[in-house]
CSV table of C-alpha atoms and ligand atoms in Angstrom, one decimal:
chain,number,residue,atom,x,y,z
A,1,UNK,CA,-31.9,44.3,-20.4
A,2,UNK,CA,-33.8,46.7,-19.4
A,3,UNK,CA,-33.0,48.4,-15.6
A,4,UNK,CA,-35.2,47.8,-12.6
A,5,UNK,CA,-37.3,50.8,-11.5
A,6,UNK,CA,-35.9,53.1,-9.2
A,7,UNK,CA,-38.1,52.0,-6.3
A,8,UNK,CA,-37.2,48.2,-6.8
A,9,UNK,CA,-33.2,49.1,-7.4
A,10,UNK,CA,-33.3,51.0,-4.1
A,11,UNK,CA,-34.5,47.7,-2.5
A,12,UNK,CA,-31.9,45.6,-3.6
A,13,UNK,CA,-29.6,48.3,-2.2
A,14,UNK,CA,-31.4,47.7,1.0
A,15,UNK,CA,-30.5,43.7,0.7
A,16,UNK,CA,-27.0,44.0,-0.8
A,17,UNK,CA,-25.2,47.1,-0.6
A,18,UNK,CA,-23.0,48.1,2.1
A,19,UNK,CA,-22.9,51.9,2.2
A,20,UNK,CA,-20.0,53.8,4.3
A,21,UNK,CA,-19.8,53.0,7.5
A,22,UNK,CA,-23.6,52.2,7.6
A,23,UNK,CA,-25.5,48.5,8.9
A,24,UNK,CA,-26.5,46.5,5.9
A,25,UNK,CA,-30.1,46.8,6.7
A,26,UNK,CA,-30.0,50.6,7.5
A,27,UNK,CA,-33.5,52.5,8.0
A,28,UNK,CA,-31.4,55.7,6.8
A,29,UNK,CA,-32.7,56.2,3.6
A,30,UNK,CA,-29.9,56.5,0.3
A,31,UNK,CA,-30.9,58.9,-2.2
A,32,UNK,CA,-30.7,57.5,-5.4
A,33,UNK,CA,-29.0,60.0,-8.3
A,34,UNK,CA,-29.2,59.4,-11.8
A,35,UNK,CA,-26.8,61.9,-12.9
A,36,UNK,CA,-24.4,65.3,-11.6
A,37,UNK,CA,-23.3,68.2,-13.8
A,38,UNK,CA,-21.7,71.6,-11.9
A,39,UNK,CA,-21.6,72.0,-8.3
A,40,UNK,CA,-25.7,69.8,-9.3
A,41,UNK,CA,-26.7,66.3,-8.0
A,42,UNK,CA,-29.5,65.3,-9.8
A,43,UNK,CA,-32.0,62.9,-8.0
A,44,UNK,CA,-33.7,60.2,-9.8
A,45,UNK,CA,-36.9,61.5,-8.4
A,46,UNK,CA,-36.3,64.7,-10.6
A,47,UNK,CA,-34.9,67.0,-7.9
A,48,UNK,CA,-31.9,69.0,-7.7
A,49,UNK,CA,-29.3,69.3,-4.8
A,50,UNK,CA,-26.8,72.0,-4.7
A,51,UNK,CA,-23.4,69.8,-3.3
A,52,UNK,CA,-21.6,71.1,-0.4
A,53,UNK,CA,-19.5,67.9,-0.1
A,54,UNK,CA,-17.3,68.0,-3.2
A,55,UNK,CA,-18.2,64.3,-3.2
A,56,UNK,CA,-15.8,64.1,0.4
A,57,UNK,CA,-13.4,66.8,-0.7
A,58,UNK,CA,-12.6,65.1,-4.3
A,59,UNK,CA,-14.5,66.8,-6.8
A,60,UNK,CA,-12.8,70.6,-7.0
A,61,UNK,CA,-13.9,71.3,-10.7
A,62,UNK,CA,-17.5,70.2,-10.0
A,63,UNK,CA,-18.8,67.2,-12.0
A,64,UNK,CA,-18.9,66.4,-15.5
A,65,UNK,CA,-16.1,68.7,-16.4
A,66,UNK,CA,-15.8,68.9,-20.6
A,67,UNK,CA,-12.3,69.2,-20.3
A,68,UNK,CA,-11.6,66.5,-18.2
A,69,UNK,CA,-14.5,63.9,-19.7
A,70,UNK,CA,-12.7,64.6,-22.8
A,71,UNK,CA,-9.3,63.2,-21.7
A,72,UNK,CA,-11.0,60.4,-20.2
A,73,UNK,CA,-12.3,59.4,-23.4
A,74,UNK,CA,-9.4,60.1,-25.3
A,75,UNK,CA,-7.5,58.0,-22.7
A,76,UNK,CA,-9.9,55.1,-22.7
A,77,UNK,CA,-9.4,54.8,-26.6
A,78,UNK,CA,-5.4,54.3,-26.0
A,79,UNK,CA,-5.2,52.4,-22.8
A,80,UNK,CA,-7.6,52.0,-19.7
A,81,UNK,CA,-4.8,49.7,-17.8
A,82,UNK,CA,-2.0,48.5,-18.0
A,83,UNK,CA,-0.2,46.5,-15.1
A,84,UNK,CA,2.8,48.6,-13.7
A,85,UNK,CA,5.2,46.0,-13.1
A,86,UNK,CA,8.0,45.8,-16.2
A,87,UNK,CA,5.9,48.3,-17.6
A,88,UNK,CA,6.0,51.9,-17.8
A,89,UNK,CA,3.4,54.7,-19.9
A,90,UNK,CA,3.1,58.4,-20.6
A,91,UNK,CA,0.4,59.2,-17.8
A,92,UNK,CA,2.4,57.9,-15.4
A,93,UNK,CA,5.7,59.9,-16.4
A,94,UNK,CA,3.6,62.7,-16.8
A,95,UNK,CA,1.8,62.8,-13.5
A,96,UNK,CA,5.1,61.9,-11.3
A,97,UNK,CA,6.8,65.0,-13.0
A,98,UNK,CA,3.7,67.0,-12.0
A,99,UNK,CA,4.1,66.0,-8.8
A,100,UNK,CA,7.0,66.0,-8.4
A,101,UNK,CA,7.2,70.0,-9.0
A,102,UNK,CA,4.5,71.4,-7.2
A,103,UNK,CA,5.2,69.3,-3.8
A,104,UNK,CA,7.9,70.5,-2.0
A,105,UNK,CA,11.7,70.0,-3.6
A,106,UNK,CA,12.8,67.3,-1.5
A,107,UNK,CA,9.8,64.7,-2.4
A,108,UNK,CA,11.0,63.4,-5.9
A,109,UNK,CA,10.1,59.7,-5.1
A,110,UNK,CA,6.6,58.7,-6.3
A,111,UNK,CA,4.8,55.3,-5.5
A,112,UNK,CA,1.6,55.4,-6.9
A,113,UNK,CA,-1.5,52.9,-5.4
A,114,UNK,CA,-5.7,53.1,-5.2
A,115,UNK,CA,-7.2,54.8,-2.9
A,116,UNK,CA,-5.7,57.0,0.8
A,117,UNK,CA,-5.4,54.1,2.8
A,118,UNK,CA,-3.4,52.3,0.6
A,119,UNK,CA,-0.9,55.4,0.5
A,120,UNK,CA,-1.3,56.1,3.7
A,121,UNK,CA,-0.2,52.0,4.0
A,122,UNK,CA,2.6,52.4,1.5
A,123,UNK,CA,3.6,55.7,3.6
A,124,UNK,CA,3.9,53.8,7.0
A,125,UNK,CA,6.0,50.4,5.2
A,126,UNK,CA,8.1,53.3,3.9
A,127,UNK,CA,8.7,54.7,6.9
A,128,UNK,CA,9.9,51.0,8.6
A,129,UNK,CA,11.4,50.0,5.7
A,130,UNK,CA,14.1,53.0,6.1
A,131,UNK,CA,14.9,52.6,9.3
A,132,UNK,CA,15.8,48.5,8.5
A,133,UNK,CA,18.2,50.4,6.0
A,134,UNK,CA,19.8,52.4,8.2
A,135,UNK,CA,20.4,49.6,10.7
A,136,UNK,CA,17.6,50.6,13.3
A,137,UNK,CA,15.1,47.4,12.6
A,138,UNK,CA,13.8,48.5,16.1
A,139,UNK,CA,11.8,51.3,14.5
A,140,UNK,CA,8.7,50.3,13.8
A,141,UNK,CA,5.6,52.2,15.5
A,142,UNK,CA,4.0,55.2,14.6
A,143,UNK,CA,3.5,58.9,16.8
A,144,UNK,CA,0.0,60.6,15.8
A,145,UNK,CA,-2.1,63.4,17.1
A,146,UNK,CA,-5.4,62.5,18.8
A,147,UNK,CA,-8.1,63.4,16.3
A,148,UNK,CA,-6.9,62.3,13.4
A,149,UNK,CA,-8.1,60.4,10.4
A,150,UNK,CA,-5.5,58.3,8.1
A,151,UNK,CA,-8.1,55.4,6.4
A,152,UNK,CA,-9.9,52.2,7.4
A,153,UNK,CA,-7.6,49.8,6.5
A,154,UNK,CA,-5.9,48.1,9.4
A,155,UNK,CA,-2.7,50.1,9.2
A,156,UNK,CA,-3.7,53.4,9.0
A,157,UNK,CA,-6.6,52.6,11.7
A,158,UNK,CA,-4.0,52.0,14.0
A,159,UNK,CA,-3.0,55.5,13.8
A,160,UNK,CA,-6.7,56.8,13.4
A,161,UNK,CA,-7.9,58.4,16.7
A,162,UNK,CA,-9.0,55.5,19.1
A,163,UNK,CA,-12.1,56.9,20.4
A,164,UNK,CA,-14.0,57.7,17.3
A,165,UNK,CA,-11.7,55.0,15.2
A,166,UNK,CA,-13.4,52.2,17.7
A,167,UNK,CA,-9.9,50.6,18.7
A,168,UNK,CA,-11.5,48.9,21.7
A,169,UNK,CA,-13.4,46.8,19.0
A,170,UNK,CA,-9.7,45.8,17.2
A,171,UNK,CA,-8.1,45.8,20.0
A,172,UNK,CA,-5.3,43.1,19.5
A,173,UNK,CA,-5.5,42.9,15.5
A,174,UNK,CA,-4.1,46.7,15.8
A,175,UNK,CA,-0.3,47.7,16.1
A,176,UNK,CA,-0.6,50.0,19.2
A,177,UNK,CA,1.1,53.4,18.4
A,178,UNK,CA,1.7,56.1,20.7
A,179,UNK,CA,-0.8,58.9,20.9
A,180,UNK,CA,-0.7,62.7,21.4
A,181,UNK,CA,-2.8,65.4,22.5
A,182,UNK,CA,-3.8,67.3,19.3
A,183,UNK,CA,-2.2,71.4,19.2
A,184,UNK,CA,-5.1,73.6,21.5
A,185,UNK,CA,-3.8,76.8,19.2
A,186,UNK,CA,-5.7,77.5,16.2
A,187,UNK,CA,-4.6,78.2,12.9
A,188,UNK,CA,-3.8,81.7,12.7
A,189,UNK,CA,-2.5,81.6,16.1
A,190,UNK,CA,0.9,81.0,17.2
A,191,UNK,CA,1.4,78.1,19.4
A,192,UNK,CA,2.9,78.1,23.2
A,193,UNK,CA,6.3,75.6,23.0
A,194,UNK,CA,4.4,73.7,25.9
A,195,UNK,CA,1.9,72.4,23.4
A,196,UNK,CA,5.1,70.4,22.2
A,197,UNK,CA,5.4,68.6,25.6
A,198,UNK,CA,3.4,65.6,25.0
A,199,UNK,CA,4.8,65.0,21.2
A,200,UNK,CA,8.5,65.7,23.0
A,201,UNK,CA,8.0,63.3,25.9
A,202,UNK,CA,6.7,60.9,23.4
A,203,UNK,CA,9.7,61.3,21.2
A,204,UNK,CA,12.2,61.3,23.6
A,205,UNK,CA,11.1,58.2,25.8
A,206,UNK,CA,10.2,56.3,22.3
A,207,UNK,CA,12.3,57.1,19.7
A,208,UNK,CA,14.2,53.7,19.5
A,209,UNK,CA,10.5,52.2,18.7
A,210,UNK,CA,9.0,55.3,16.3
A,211,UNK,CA,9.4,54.8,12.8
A,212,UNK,CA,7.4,58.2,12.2
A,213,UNK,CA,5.3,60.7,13.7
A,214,UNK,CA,1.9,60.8,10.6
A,215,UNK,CA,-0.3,64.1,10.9
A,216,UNK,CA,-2.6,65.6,8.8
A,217,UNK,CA,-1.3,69.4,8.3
A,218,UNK,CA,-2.6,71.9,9.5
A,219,UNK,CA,-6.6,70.3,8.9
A,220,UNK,CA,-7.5,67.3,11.0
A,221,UNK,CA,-10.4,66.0,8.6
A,222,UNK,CA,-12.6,63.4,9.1
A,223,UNK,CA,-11.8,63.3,13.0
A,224,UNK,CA,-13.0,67.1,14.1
A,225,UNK,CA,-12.7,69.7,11.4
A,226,UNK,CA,-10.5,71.1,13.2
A,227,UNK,CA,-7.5,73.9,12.2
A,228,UNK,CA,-4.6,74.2,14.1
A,229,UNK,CA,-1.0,76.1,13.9
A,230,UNK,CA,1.2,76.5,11.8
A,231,UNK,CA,3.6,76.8,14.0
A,232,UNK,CA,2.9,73.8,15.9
A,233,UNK,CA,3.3,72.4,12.7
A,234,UNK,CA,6.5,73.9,12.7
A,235,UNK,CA,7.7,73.0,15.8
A,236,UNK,CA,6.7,68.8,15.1
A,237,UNK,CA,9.0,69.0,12.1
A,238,UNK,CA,12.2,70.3,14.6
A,239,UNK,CA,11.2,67.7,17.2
A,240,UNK,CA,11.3,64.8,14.4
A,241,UNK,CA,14.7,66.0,13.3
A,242,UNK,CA,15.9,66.0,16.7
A,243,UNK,CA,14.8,62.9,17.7
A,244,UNK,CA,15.3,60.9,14.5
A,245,UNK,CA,11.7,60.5,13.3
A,246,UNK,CA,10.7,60.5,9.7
A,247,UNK,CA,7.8,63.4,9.4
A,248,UNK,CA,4.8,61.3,6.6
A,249,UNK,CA,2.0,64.4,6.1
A,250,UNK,CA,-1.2,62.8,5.5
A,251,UNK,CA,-2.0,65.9,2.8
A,252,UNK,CA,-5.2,63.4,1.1
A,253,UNK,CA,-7.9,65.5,1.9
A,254,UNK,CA,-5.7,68.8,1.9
A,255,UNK,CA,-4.3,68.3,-1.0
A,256,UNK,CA,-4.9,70.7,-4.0
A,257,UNK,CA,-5.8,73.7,-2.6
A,258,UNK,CA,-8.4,72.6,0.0
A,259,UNK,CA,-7.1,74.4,2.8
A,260,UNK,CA,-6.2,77.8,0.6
A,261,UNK,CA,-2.2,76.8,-0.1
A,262,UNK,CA,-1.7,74.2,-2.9
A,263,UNK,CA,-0.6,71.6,-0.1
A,264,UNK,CA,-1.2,72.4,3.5
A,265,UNK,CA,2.3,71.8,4.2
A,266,UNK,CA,3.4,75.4,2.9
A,267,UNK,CA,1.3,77.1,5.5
A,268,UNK,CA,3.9,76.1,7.8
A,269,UNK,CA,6.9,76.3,4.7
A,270,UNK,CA,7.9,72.6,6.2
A,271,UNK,CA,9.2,69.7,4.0
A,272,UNK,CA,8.0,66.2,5.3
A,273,UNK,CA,9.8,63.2,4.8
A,274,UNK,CA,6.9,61.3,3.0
A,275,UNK,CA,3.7,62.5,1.7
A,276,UNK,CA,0.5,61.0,1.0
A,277,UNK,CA,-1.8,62.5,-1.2
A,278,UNK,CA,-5.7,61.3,-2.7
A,279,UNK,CA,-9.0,62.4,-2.8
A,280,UNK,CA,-9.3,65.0,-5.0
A,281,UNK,CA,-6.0,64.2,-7.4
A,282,UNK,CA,-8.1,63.1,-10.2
A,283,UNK,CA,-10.8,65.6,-9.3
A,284,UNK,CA,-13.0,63.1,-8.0
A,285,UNK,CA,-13.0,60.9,-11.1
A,286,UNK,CA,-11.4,58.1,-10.0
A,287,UNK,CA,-10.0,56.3,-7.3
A,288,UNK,CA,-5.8,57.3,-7.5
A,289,UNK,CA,-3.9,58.0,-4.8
A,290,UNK,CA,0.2,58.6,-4.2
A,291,UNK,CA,2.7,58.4,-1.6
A,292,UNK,CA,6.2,60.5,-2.5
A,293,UNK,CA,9.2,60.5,-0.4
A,294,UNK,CA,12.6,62.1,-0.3
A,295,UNK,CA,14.9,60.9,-2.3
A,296,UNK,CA,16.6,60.3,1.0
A,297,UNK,CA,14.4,57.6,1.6
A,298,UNK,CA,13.7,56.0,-1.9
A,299,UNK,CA,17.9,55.3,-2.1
A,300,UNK,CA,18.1,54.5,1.5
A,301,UNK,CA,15.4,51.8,1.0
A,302,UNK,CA,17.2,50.8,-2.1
A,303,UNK,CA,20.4,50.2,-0.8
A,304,UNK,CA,19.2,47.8,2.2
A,305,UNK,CA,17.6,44.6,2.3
A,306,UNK,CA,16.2,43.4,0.1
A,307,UNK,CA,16.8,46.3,-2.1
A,308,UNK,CA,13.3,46.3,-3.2
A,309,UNK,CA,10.4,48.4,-1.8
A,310,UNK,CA,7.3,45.8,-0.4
A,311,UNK,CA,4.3,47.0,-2.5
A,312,UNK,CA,3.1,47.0,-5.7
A,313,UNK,CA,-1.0,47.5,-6.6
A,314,UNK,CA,-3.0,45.6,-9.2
A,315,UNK,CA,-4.2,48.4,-9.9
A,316,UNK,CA,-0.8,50.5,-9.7
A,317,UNK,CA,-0.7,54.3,-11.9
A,318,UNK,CA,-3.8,52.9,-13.6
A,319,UNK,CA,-2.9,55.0,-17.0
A,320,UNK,CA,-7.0,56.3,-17.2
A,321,UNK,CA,-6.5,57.3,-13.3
A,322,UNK,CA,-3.4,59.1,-13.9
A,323,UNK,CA,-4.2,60.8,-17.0
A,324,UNK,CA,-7.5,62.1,-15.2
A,325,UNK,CA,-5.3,63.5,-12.1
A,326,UNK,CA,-3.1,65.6,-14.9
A,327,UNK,CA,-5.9,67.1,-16.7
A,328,UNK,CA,-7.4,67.7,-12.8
A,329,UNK,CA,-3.8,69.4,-12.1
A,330,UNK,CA,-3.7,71.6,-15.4
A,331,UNK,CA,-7.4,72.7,-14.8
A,332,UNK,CA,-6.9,73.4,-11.4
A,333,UNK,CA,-3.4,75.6,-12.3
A,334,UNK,CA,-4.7,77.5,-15.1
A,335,UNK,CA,-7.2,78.8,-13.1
A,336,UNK,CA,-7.3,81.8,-10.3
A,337,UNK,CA,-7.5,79.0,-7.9
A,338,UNK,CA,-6.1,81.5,-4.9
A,339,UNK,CA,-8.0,84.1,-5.3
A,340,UNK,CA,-11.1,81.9,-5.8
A,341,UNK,CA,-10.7,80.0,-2.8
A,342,UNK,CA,-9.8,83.1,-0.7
A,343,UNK,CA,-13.4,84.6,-2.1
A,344,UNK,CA,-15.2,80.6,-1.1
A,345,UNK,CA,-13.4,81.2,2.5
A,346,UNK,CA,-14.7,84.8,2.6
A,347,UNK,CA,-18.2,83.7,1.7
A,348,UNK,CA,-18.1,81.3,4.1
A,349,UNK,CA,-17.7,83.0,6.9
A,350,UNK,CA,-19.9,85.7,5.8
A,351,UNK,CA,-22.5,83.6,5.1
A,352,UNK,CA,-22.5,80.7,7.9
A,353,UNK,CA,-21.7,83.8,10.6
A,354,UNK,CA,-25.9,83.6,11.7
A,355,UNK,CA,-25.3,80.6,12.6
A,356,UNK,CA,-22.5,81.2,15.4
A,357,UNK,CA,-25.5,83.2,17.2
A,358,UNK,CA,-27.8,80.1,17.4
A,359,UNK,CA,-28.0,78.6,21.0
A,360,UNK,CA,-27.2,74.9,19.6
A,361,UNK,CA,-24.0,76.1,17.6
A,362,UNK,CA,-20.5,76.0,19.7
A,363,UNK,CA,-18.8,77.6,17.2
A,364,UNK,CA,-18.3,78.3,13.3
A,365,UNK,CA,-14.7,78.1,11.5
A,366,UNK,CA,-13.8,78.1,7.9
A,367,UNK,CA,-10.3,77.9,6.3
A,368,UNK,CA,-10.1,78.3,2.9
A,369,UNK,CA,-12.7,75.9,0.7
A,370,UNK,CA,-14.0,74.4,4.4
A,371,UNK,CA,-16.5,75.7,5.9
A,372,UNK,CA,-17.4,73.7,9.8
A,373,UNK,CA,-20.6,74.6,11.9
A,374,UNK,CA,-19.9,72.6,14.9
A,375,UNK,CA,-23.0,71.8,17.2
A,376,UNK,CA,-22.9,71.6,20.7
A,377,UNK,CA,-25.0,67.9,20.4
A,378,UNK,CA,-24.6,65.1,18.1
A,379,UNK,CA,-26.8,65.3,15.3
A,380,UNK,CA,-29.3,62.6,14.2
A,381,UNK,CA,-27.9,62.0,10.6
A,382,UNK,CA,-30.8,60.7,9.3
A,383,UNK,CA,-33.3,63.6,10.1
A,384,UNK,CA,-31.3,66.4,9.2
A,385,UNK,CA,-30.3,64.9,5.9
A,386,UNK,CA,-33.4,64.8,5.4
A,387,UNK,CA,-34.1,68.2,6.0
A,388,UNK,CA,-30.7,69.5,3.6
A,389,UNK,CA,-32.4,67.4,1.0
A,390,UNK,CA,-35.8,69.3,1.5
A,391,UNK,CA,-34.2,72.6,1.2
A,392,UNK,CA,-32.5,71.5,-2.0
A,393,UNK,CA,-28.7,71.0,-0.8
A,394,UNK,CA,-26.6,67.5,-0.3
A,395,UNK,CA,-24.8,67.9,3.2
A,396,UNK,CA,-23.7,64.9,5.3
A,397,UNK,CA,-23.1,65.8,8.8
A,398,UNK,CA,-21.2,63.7,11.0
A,399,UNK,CA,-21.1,63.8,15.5
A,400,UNK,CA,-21.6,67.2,16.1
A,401,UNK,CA,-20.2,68.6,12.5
A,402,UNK,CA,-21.9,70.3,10.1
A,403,UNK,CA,-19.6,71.0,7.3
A,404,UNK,CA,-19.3,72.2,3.6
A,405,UNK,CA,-16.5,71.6,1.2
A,406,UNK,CA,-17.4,72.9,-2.1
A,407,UNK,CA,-16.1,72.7,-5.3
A,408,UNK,CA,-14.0,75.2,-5.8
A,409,UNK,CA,-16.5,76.6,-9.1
A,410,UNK,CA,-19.2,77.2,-7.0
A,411,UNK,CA,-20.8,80.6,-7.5
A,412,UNK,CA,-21.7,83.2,-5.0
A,413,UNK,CA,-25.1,83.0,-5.8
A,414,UNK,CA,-25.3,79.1,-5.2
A,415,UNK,CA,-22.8,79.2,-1.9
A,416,UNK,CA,-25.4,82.0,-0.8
A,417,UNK,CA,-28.1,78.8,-1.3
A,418,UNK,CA,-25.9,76.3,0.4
A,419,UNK,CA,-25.6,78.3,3.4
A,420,UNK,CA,-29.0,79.7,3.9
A,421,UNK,CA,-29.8,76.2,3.6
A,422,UNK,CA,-27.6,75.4,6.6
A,423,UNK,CA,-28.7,78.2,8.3
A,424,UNK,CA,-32.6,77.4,8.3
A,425,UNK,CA,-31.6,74.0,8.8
A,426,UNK,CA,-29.3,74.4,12.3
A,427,UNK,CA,-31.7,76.7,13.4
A,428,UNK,CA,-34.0,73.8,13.4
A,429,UNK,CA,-32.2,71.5,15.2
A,430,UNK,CA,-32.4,70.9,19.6
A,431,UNK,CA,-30.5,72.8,21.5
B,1,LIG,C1,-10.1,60.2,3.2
B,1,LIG,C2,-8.8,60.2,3.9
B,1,LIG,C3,-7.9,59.0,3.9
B,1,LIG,C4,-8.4,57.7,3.3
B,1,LIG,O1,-8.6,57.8,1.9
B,1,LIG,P1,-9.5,56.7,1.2
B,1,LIG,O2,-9.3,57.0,-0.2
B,1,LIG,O3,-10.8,56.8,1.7
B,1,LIG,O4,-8.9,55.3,1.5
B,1,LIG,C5,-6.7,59.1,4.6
B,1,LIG,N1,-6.3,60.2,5.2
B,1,LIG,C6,-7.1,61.4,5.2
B,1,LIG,C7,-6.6,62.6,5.8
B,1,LIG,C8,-8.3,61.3,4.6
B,1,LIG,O5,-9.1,62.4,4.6
């Protein structure tokens, strides 16, 4: 069969096809790409972007890596799937060790699922599935910061920020949890105890009701771009002991390296109780994610009723998925992957620091691979899409955040393009 043109594919897009977080009939035009090599989208219309987006944070090696197509294929010609249940395989055994070792000693639990929701899911019926072990059925609502981002399923919305997550829209379909100003010190900085007031008064009042307190460490993601302490960080992990709160680190976008540590976790040297981690595991090949607990809370969960954990995938350590995160892993390890993200994060600053002059910018911050021009005004996503795609970049801005994750093999000379690109771009925009 031979495909539709381009022009008539893109309007059955326009009658079918949901996009994220878009109407079905959108006037925002989708670009349609026929193929991606590098840190390269290549557009069906024959031009070339240079990705700042890492396709949301997932791609670290760039696309079409040899070494990693190659163990796809090689993988594909064993075993594409497999169901989990009764069944085990080498990808799986292989990743879990993996993971096993480079997150932090305690975590030696993993339950693998599809995609960061699901772990972020699996993460919270951990969490309530403990405390029924240990006799405190009582325990079954979550702590969060304000600002965060934990997925879209209904579960992990519930402990999404309610402002920008739209609760007022769910209102009575989601489990209400209990909220907390997100740390005012910045990453780098060290944070004043009173910063802890709101998680402590939280804790204290609620702990009889509060399975876990869920964060994203150290990088609040998709709800502000935002970096905060390490010791604040810190400090939550004390307050959880004290009060008898599991600790579940939301480390899916921060995972592997993002924020200049392998997990974000280590910038504050703090073991959580659970971990969820996505995105880029397979390098942005596939959709894999993973929750790992202590082993703490695997045996606990074990030993009460009914002696079973409640959740098993379809799709569960899909052996092509898992195989992909490893080679992702091995790539990513063999490689200077410090130094090179230190040099990103220098680059970064060097080159978005124009922008921090401009009269519509409130301020520009980068942490390791992340780069964040934050506007004073929302920007009209449509427009200045538009206008990256002009200049020969893919960005996606979202509220008042202009942002760049890169693969981590981007070269000087095409982060140099990236951000002059942002630079003419911002500069262009209202003030
Ligand atoms: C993207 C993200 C999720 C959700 O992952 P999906 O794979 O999109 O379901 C959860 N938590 C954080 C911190 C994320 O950035």
């Amino acid at each position: 069969m031979d495909s539709p043109s381009i022009q008539s594919q893109i309007e059955i897009d326009y009658e079918h096809i949901w996009h994220p977080y878009s109407a079905m009939h959108s006037d925002s035009p989708v670009y349609h790409v026929d193929s991606t090599s590098g840190v390269m989208l290549h557009l069906s219309d024959g031009r070339q972007l240079i990705d700042g987006m890492s396709s949301w944070w997932c791609a670290i090696h760039g696309y079409n890596h040899p070494k990693i197509n190659q163990v796809a294929e090689a993988q594909l010609q064993r075993m594409a799937h497999v169901m989990f249940g009764g069944l085990t395989h080498a990808p799986a055994i292989k990743l879990a060790e993996k993971l096993v070792t480079l997150t932090p000693d305690a975590l030696q639990s993993v339950f693998f699922s599809d995609s960061g929701s699901v772990a972020v899911e699996v993460a919270m019926k951990m969490a309530i599935q403990y405390w029924n072990a240990k006799g405190e059925p009582g325990k079954q609502r979550f702590a969060t910061l304000r600002n965060g981002y934990h997925g879209d399923t209904l579960g992990a919305m519930s402990v999404c920020d309610p402002v920008t997550g739209m609760h007022s829209l769910f209102n009575s379909v989601l489990s209400q949890q209990y909220f907390v100003d997100r740390p005012s010190s910045r990453f780098g900085e060290s944070c004043d105890p009173c910063e802890l007031d709101s998680l402590e008064q939280v804790l204290r009042q609620n702990h009889r009701q509060i399975a876990a307190l869920i964060l994203e460490p150290i990088v609040q993601g998709a709800g502000g771009m935002y970096f905060y302490s390490a010791d604040y960080l810190q400090r939550a992990r004390e307050l959880c002991d004290r009060y008898h709160v599991l600790l579940i680190a939301d480390e899916i976008a921060t995972g592997f390296g993002r924020s200049g540590k392998l997990f974000a976790c280590e910038h504050a040297a703090i073991t959580p109780d659970i971990m969820c981690i996505g995105k880029a595991l397979t390098g942005g090949y596939l959709s894999l994610a993973a929750t790992l607990a202590t082993s703490e809370v695997s045996t606990s969960i074990d030993r009460g009723d009914p002696g079973v954990f409640m959740h098993g995938p379809t799709f569960m350590a899909n052996p092509l998925g898992c195989a992909v995160a490893l080679a992702s892993i091995e790539l990513l390890l063999e490689s200077d992957w410090q130094a090179r993200i230190a040099r990103i994060q220098q680059r970064l600053e060097e080159f978005l620091a124009p922008c921090a002059q401009m009269p519509q910018v409130a301020e520009v911050r980068c942490l390791g691979a992340i780069g964040v021009v934050e506007m004073k005004r929302a920007v009209d996503m449509t427009s200045i899409t538009r206008q990256f795609v002009e200049a020969g970049v893919w960005v996606r801005p979202f509220g008042r955040l202009v942002y760049l994750m890169p693969a981590y093999v981007i070269t000087d000379d095409e982060l140099s393009r990236l951000c002059r690109a942002v630079v003419e771009v911002v500069a262009r925009q209202a003030d």
